[in-house]
XYZ file of C-alpha atoms in Angstrom:
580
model
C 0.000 0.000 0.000
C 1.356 3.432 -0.931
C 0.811 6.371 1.626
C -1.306 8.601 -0.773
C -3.459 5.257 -0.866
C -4.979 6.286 2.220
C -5.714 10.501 0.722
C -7.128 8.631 -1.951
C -9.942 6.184 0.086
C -10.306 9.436 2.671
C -11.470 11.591 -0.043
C -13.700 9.509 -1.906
C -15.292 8.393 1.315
C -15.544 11.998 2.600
C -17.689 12.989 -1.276
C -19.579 10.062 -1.508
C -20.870 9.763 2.462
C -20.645 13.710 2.471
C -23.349 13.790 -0.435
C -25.510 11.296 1.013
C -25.480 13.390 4.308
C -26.165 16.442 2.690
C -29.499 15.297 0.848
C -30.606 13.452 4.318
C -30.189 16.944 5.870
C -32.065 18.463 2.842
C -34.784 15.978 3.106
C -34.953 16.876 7.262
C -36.262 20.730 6.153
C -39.678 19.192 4.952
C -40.296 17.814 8.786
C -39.566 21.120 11.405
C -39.103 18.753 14.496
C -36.282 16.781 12.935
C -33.007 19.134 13.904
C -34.573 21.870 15.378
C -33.449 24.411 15.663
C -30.324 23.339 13.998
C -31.687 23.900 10.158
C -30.163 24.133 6.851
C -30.188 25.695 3.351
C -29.890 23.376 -0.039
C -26.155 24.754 -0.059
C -25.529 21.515 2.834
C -25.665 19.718 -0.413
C -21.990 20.566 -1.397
C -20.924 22.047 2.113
C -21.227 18.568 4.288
C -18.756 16.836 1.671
C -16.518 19.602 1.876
C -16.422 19.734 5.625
C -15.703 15.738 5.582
C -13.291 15.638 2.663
C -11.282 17.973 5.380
C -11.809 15.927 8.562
C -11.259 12.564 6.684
C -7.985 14.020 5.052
C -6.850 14.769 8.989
C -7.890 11.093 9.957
C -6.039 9.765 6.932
C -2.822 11.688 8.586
C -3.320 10.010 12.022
C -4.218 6.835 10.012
C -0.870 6.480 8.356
C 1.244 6.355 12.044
C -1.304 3.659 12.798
C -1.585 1.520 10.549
C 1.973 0.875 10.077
C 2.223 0.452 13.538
C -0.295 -1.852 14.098
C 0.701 -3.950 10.589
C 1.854 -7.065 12.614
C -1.740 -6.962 14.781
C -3.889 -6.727 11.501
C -5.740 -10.151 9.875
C -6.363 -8.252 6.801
C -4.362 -6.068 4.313
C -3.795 -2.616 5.256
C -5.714 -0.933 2.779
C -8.816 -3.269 3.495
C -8.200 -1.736 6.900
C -8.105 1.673 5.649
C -11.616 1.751 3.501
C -12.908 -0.137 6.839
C -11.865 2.811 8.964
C -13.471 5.376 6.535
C -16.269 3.551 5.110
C -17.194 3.269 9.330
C -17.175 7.003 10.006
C -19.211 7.968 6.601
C -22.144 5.434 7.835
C -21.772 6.990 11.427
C -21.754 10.332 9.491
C -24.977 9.334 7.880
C -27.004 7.208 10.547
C -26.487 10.271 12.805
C -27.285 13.114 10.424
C -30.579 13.447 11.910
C -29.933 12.903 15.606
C -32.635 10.459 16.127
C -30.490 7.279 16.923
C -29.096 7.076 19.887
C -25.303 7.271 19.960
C -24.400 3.539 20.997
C -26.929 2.087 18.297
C -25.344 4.307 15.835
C -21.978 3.152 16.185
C -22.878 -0.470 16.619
C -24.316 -0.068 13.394
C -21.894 1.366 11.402
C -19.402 -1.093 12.627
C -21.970 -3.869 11.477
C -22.560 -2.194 8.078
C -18.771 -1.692 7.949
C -17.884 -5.506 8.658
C -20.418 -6.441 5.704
C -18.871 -3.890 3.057
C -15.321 -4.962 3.697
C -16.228 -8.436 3.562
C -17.725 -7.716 -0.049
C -14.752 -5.801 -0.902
C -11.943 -7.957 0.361
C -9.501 -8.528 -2.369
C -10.567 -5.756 -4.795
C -9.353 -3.354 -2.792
C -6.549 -2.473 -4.871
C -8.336 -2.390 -8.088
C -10.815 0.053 -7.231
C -7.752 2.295 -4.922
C -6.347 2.164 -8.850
C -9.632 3.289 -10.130
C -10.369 5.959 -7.379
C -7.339 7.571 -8.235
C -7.528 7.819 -12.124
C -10.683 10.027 -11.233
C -9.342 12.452 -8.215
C -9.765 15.340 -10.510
C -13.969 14.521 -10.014
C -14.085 15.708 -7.062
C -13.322 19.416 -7.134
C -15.657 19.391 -9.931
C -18.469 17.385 -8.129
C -18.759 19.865 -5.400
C -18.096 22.864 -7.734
C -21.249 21.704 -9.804
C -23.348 20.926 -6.656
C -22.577 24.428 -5.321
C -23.704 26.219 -8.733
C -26.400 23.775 -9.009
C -27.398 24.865 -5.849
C -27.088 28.469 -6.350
C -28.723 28.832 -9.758
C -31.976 26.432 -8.473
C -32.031 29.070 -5.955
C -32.181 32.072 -8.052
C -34.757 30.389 -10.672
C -37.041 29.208 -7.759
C -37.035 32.776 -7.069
C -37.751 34.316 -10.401
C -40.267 31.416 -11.592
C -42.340 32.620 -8.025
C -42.067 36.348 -9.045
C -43.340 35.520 -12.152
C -46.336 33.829 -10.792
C -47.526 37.306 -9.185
C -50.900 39.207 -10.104
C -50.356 42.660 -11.034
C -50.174 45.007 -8.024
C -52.830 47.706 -7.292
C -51.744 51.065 -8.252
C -50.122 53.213 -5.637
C -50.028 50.166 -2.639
C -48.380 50.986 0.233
C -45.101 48.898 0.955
C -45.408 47.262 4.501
C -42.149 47.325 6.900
C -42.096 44.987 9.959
C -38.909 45.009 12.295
C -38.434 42.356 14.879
C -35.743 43.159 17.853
C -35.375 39.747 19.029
C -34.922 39.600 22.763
C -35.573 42.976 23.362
C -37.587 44.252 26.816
C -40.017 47.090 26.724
C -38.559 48.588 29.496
C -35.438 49.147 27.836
C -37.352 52.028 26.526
C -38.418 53.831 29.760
C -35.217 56.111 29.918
C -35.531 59.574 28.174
C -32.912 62.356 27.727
C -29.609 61.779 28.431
C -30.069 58.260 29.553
C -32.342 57.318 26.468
C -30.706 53.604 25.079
C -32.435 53.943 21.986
C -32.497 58.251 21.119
C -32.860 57.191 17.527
C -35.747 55.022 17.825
C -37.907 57.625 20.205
C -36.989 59.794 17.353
C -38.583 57.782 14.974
C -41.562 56.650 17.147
C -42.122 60.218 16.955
C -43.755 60.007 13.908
C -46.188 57.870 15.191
C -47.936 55.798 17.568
C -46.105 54.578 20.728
C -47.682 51.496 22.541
C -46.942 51.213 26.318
C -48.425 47.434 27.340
C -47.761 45.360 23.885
C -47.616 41.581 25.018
C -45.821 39.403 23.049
C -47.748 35.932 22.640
C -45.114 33.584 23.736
C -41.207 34.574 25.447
C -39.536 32.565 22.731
C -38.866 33.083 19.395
C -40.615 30.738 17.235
C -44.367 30.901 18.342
C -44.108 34.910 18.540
C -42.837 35.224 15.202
C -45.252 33.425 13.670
C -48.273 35.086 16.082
C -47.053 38.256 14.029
C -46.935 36.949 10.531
C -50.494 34.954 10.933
C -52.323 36.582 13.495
C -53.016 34.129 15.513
C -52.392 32.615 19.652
C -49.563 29.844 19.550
C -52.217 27.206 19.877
C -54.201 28.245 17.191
C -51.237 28.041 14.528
C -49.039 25.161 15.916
C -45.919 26.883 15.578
C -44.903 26.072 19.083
C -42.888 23.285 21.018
C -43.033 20.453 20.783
C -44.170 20.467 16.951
C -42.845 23.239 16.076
C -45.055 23.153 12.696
C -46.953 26.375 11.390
C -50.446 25.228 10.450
C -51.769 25.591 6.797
C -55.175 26.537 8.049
C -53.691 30.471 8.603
C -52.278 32.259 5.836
C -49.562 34.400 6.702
C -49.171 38.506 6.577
C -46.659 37.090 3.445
C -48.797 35.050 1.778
C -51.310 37.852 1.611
C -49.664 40.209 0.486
C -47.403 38.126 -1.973
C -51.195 37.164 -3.145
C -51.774 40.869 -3.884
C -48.676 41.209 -5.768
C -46.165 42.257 -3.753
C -42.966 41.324 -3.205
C -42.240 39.455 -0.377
C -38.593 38.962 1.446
C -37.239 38.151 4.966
C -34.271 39.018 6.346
C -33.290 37.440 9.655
C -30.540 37.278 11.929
C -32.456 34.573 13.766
C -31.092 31.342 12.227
C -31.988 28.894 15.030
C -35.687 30.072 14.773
C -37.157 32.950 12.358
C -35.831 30.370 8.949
C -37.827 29.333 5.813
C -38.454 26.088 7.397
C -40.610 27.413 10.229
C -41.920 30.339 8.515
C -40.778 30.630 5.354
C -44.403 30.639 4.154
C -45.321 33.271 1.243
C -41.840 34.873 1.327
C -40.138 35.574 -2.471
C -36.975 35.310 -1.035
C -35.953 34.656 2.980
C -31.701 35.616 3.431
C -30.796 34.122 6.973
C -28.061 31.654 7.148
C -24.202 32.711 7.062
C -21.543 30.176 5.972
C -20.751 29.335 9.329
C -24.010 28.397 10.383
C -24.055 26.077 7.385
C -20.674 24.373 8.422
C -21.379 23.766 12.138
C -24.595 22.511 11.184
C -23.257 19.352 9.598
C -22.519 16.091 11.557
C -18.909 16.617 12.783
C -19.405 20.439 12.664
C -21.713 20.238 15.450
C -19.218 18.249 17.129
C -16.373 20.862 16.387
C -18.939 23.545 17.615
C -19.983 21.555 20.209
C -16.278 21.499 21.914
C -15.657 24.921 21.333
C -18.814 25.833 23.318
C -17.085 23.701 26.601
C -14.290 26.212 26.174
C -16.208 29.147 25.821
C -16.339 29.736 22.605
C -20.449 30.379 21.886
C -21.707 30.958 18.467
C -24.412 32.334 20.447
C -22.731 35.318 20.493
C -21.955 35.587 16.599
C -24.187 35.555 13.591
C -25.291 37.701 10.936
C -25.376 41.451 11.894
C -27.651 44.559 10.760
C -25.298 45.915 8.458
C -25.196 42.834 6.551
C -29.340 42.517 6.893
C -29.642 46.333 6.097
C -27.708 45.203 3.026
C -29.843 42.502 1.703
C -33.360 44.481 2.068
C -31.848 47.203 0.298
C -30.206 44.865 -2.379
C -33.713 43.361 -2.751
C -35.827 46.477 -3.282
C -33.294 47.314 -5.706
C -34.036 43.824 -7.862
C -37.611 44.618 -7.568
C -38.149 48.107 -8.454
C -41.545 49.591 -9.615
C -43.920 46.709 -6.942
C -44.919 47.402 -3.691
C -43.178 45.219 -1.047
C -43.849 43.277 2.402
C -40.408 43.102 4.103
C -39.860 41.250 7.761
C -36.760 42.370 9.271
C -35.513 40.000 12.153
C -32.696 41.638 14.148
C -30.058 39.564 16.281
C -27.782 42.082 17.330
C -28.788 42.872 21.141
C -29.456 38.675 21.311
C -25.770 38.304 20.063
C -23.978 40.803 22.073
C -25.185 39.619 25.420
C -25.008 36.239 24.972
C -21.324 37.422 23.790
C -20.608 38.401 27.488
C -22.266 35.682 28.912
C -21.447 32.272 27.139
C -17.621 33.445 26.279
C -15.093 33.491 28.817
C -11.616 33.477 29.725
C -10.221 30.602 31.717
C -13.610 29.191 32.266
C -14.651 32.302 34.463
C -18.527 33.279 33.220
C -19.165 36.881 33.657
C -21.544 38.959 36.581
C -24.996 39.178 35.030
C -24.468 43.051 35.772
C -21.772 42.513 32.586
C -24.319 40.834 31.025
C -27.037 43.419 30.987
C -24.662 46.157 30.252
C -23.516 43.992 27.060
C -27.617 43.471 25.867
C -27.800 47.507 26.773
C -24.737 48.453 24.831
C -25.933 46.249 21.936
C -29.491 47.904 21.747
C -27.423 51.207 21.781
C -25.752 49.834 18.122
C -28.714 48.664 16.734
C -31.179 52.019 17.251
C -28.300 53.465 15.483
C -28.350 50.792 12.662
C -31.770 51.095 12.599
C -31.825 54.928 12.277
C -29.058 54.219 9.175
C -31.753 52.577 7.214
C -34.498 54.874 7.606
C -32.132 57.697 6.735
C -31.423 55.175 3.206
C -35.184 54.579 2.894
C -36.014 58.321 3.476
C -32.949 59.854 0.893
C -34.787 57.483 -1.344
C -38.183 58.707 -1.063
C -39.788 54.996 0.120
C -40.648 56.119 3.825
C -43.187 58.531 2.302
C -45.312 55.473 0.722
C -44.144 52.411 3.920
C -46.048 51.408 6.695
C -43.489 50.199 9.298
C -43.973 48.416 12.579
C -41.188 48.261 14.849
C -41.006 45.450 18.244
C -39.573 42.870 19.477
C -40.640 38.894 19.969
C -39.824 38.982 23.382
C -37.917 40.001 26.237
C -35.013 38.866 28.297
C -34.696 37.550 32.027
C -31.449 38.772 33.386
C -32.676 38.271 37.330
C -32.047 40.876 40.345
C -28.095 40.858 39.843
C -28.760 42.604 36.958
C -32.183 44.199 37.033
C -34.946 44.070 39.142
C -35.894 40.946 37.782
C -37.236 38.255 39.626
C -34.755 35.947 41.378
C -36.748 32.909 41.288
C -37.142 33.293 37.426
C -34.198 31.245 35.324
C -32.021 33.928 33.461
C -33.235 33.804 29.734
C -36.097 33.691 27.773
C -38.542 31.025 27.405
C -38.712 30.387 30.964
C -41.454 32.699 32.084
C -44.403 34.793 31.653
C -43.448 37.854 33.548
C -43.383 41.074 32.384
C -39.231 41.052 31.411
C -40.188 38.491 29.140
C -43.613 38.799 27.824
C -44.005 43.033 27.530
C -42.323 44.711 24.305
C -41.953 47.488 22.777
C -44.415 48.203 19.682
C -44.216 51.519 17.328
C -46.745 52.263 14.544
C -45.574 54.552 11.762
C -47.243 55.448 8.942
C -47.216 58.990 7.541
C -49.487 61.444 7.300
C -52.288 58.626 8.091
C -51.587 58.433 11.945
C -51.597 60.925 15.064
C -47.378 61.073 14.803
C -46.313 61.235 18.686
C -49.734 59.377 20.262
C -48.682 57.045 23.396
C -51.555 54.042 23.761
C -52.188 52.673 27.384
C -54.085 50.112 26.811
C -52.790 46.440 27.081
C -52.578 44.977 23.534
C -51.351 41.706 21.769
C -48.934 40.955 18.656
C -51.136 39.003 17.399
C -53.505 41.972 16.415
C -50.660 43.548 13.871
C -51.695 41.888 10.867
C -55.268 42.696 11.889
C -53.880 46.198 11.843
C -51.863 46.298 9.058
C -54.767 44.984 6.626
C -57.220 47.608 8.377
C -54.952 50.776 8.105
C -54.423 49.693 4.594
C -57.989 49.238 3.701
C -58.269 46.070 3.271
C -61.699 44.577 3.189
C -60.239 41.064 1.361
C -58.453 40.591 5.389
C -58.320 36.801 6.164
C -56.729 38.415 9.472
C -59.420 37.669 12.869
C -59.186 40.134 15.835
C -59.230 43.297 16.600
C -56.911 45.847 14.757
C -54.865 47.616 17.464
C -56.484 50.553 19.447
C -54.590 53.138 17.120
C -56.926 56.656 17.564
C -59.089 55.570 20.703
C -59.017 57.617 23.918
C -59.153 56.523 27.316
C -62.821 56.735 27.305
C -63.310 54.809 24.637
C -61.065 51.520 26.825
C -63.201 52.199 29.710
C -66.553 51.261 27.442
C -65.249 48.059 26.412
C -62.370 48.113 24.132
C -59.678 46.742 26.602
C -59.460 43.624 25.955
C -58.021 40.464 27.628
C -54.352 39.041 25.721
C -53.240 36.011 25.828
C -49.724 34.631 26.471
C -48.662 31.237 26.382
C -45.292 29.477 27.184
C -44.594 25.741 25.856
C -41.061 25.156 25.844
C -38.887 22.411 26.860
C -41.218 20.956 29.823
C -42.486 24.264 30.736
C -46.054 24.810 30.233
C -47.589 28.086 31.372
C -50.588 30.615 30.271
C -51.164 33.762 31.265
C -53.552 36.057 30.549
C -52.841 40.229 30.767
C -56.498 42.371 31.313
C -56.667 46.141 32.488
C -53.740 46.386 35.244
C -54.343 42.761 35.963
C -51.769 39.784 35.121
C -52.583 36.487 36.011
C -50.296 33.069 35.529
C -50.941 29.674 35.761
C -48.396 26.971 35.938
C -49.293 23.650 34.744
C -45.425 22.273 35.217
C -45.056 23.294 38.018
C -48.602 23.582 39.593
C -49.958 27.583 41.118
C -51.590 30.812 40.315
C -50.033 34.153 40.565
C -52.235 37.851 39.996
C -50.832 41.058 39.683
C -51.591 44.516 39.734
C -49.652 45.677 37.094
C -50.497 48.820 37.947
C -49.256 49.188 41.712
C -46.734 46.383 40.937
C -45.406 47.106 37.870
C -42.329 44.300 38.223
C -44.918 42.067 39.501
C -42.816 41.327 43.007
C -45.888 41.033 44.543
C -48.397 37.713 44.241
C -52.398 38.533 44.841
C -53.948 35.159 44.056
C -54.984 34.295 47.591
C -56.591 37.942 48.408
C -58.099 39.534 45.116
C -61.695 38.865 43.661
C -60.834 39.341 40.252
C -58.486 35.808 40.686
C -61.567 33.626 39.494
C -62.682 35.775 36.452
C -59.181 35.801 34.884
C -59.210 32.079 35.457
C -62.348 31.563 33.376
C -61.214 34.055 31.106
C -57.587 32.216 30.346
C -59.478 29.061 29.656
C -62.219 30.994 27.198
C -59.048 32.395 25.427
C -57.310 28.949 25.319
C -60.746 27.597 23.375
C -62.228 30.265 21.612
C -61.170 33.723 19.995
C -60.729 36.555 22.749
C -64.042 37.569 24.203
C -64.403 41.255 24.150
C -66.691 41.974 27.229
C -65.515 44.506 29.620
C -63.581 43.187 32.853
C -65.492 44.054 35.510
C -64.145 45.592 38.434
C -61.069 45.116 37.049
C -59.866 48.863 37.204
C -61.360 49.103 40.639
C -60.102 46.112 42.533
């Protein structure tokens, strides 16, 4: 056996097992429960053979010391030995693609499968080495021609849906929606000198201000897609452990895409806000980076996987606002003269705390203090991102004719060390229904159609924006149910029946709690971990301090979480609420 034998058998056993577990990770996008969140694009096709050509081309290194070394042990020639060893870690590659065997079976297996192949193969080895490597040069080419395969599908997928449009109506509105993932509405309680986000309040200027928006989950997934449909978490599906938007509800993309506009999502959310989970209606959806892509294979998650025990969290990287800014204004550039729906996911203030928090130095985590000041400083560099693209969109005249909507998915625990968070409550999101997690910050803008500068009280839900959109647009053809938000109503107005109850819901991992937010009132119930909790929001604004044993209102918010848990939110008036 020569020593570029073994380059030979790594390489051709990195293409070939590479390309079969590239198209089982392809297949895995069709079924949102397989991976999650860990998804890929098509371009896995030619990036999982490249990733194992150079792993397998390491092994073959490490291979040659021991195989030499070991000739005097071995029963079999060493180059049977040599397509044993590789043909062994491309069926483990494969059999644990989709992480749904369990790690022992998996390598019994491919040591069975292994011991049959070789057995099949033993004393052809050398012929087909010799064959192998007459036809090296196929492999740069292979992976070259499933990368611009790739790319070019892509691209005509694209084209062949924009050319399946209607015509658009004449002089539509465009439609803006910007997601701050993992951003708290009290991060935009400071004003003057101490404002986080001076850019944004100078924006929200221009329009309406809500002070009690809900988010209808405090995770990513379910609240996403309560925005683009409309709809509670258990009325679309989108939620743990399924994780599986319903076809029943069209989304705010599909509509719109329906009415001949041009749909695209860009999202720094690649574990969650991806064209697998809500990718629905969208002309083109920009959200994974290379490097998502390449730790996303099998022995990339491994690589990423050890780098995370050392403090190395990719958590804390990802694609940036620049770069998004970049590909919404690249896109309304390819699609001049239509009106477009654009959803805007930002990761920056997720990124830069989770920066602080899961990287370290010698294994030392940082003081949540650290933390917070990291998610604070972040939201500081995204209003100013943020206030770079409306300053593009204005010098090009497209603010004039966009309605935008501007919040987040949800909030961020960061406990007492670092706010005045709840102690008891696990640092994070997705772990609670208080008001860190669940309350957000929600600006309407739409010019010269809305009171710029109005600040609405009342308690409202996401899931009311497309309900919104479709009514400030005019509409009638809305498949949208609910109330549009209160945009215009005064106080007296709420008081005759317009407040109504929202509902939040968290399924995640084992958790399982509902909450409902009426009035001043908040009320939880805990079905993991069995109890009740009421606040008065309005005394109690952290909600430090539990009421379910002493308030009357305790039993009507009970029957009211279960009416909005079954049917679509009643719209009586709560009564007492505002007096008890």
């Amino acid at each position: 056996m020569r020593k570029s034998d073994i380059a030979v058998v790594a390489a051709w056993a990195a293409i070939i097992f590479g390309l079969m577990e590239g198209i089982v990770l392809s297949i895995s996008r069709a079924y949102p429960t397989i991976l999650a969140p860990n998804k890929v694009s098509p371009h896995v096709l030619w990036i999982a053979p490249t990733v194992d050509l150079l792993l397998f081309l390491l092994v073959a290194v490490g291979l040659l010391v021991l195989v030499r070394r070991a000739r005097k042990w071995l029963n079999a020639s060493e180059l049977l030995v040599v397509y044993g060893v590789f043909i062994c870690l491309g069926i483990f590659t494969v059999i644990t693609a989709l992480k749904i065997v369990h790690l022992l079976s998996a390598v019994v297996l491919s040591l069975g499968l292994t011991v049959v192949f070789c057995r099949k193969l033993s004393g052809s080895e050398n012929r087909l080495t010799i064959y192998l490597r007459g036809r090296l040069v196929w492999i740069p080419v292979l992976i070259i021609t499933v990368g611009v395969g790739v790319s070019v599908y892509t691209k005509a997928h694209e084209m062949w849906l924009f050319r399946k449009l209607p015509p658009a109506p004449a002089g539509a509105m465009n439609v803006l929606v910007i997601v701050m993932d993992t951003v708290r509405a009290d991060s935009f309680t400071r004003t003057g000198e101490n404002a986080i986000t001076p850019n944004l309040y100078r924006i929200a200027a221009h329009g309406v201000q809500f002070e009690s928006a809900w988010a209808t989950s405090s995770w990513s997934l379910p609240s996403q897609a309560s925005i683009l449909t409309g709809r509670y978490p258990h009325e679309h599906g989108a939620d743990w452990p399924h994780l599986q938007l319903g076809e029943k509800y069209p989304t705010l993309a599909e509509f719109f895409a329906g009415r001949g506009y041009v749909t695209g999502a860009f999202s720094g959310n690649a574990a969650w806000m991806t064209p697998e989970y809500l990718g629905r209606g969208f002309l083109q959806f920009d959200v994974y980076t290379l490097e998502d892509l390449l730790r996303r294979t099998v022995y990339g998650r491994k690589v990423d996987r050890l780098l995370w025990e050392v403090g190395y969290h990719s958590a804390g990287r990802g694609k940036k606002a620049p770069e998004l800014n970049a590909q919404f204004l690249k896109f309304l550039n390819a699609y001049r003269g239509r009106p477009f729906f654009a959803y805007i996911c930002y990761m920056d203030v997720n990124q830069a705390f989770h920066d602080r928090w899961f990287n370290y130095d010698f294994l030392k985590k940082a003081p949540m203090r650290e933390v917070f000041q990291a998610y604070e400083q972040g939201l500081r560099v995204l209003d100013t991102q943020i206030s770079d693209l409306f300053a593009e969109l204005q010098r090009r005249g497209t603010l004039d004719s966009t309605l935008v909507i501007i919040t987040a998915d949800h909030g961020q625990s960061f406990g007492a060390e670092g706010t005045d968070g709840h102690d008891h409550d696990p640092h994070g999101h997705g772990t609670s229904l208080y008001p860190e997690q669940g309350k957000v910050p929600l600006f309407v803008i739409y010019p010269d159609k809305l009171p710029a500068g109005q600040k609405v009280m009342f308690t409202v839900s996401l899931r009311q924006i497309p309900a919104m959109i479709t009514s400030l647009l005019g509409l009638e053809d809305s498949p949208f149910a609910g109330e549009s938000l209160p945009i215009g109503w005064d106080r007296k107005q709420a008081l005759e029946g317009h407040e109504t109850p929202v509902l939040v819901t968290l399924n995640y991992e084992g958790r399982r709690v509902q909450s409902v937010k009426w009035d001043r009132w908040l009320y939880i119930h805990n079905s993991s971990d069995p109890g009740e909790e009421l606040y008065d929001l309005a005394a109690d604004p952290l909600a430090k301090k539990n009421l379910a044993t002493t308030s009357p209102v305790l039993a009507r918010m009970r029957e009211t979480l279960q009416q909005l848990l079954t049917t679509e939110a009643p719209s009586t008036k709560l009564t007492g609420a505002s007096g008890e």
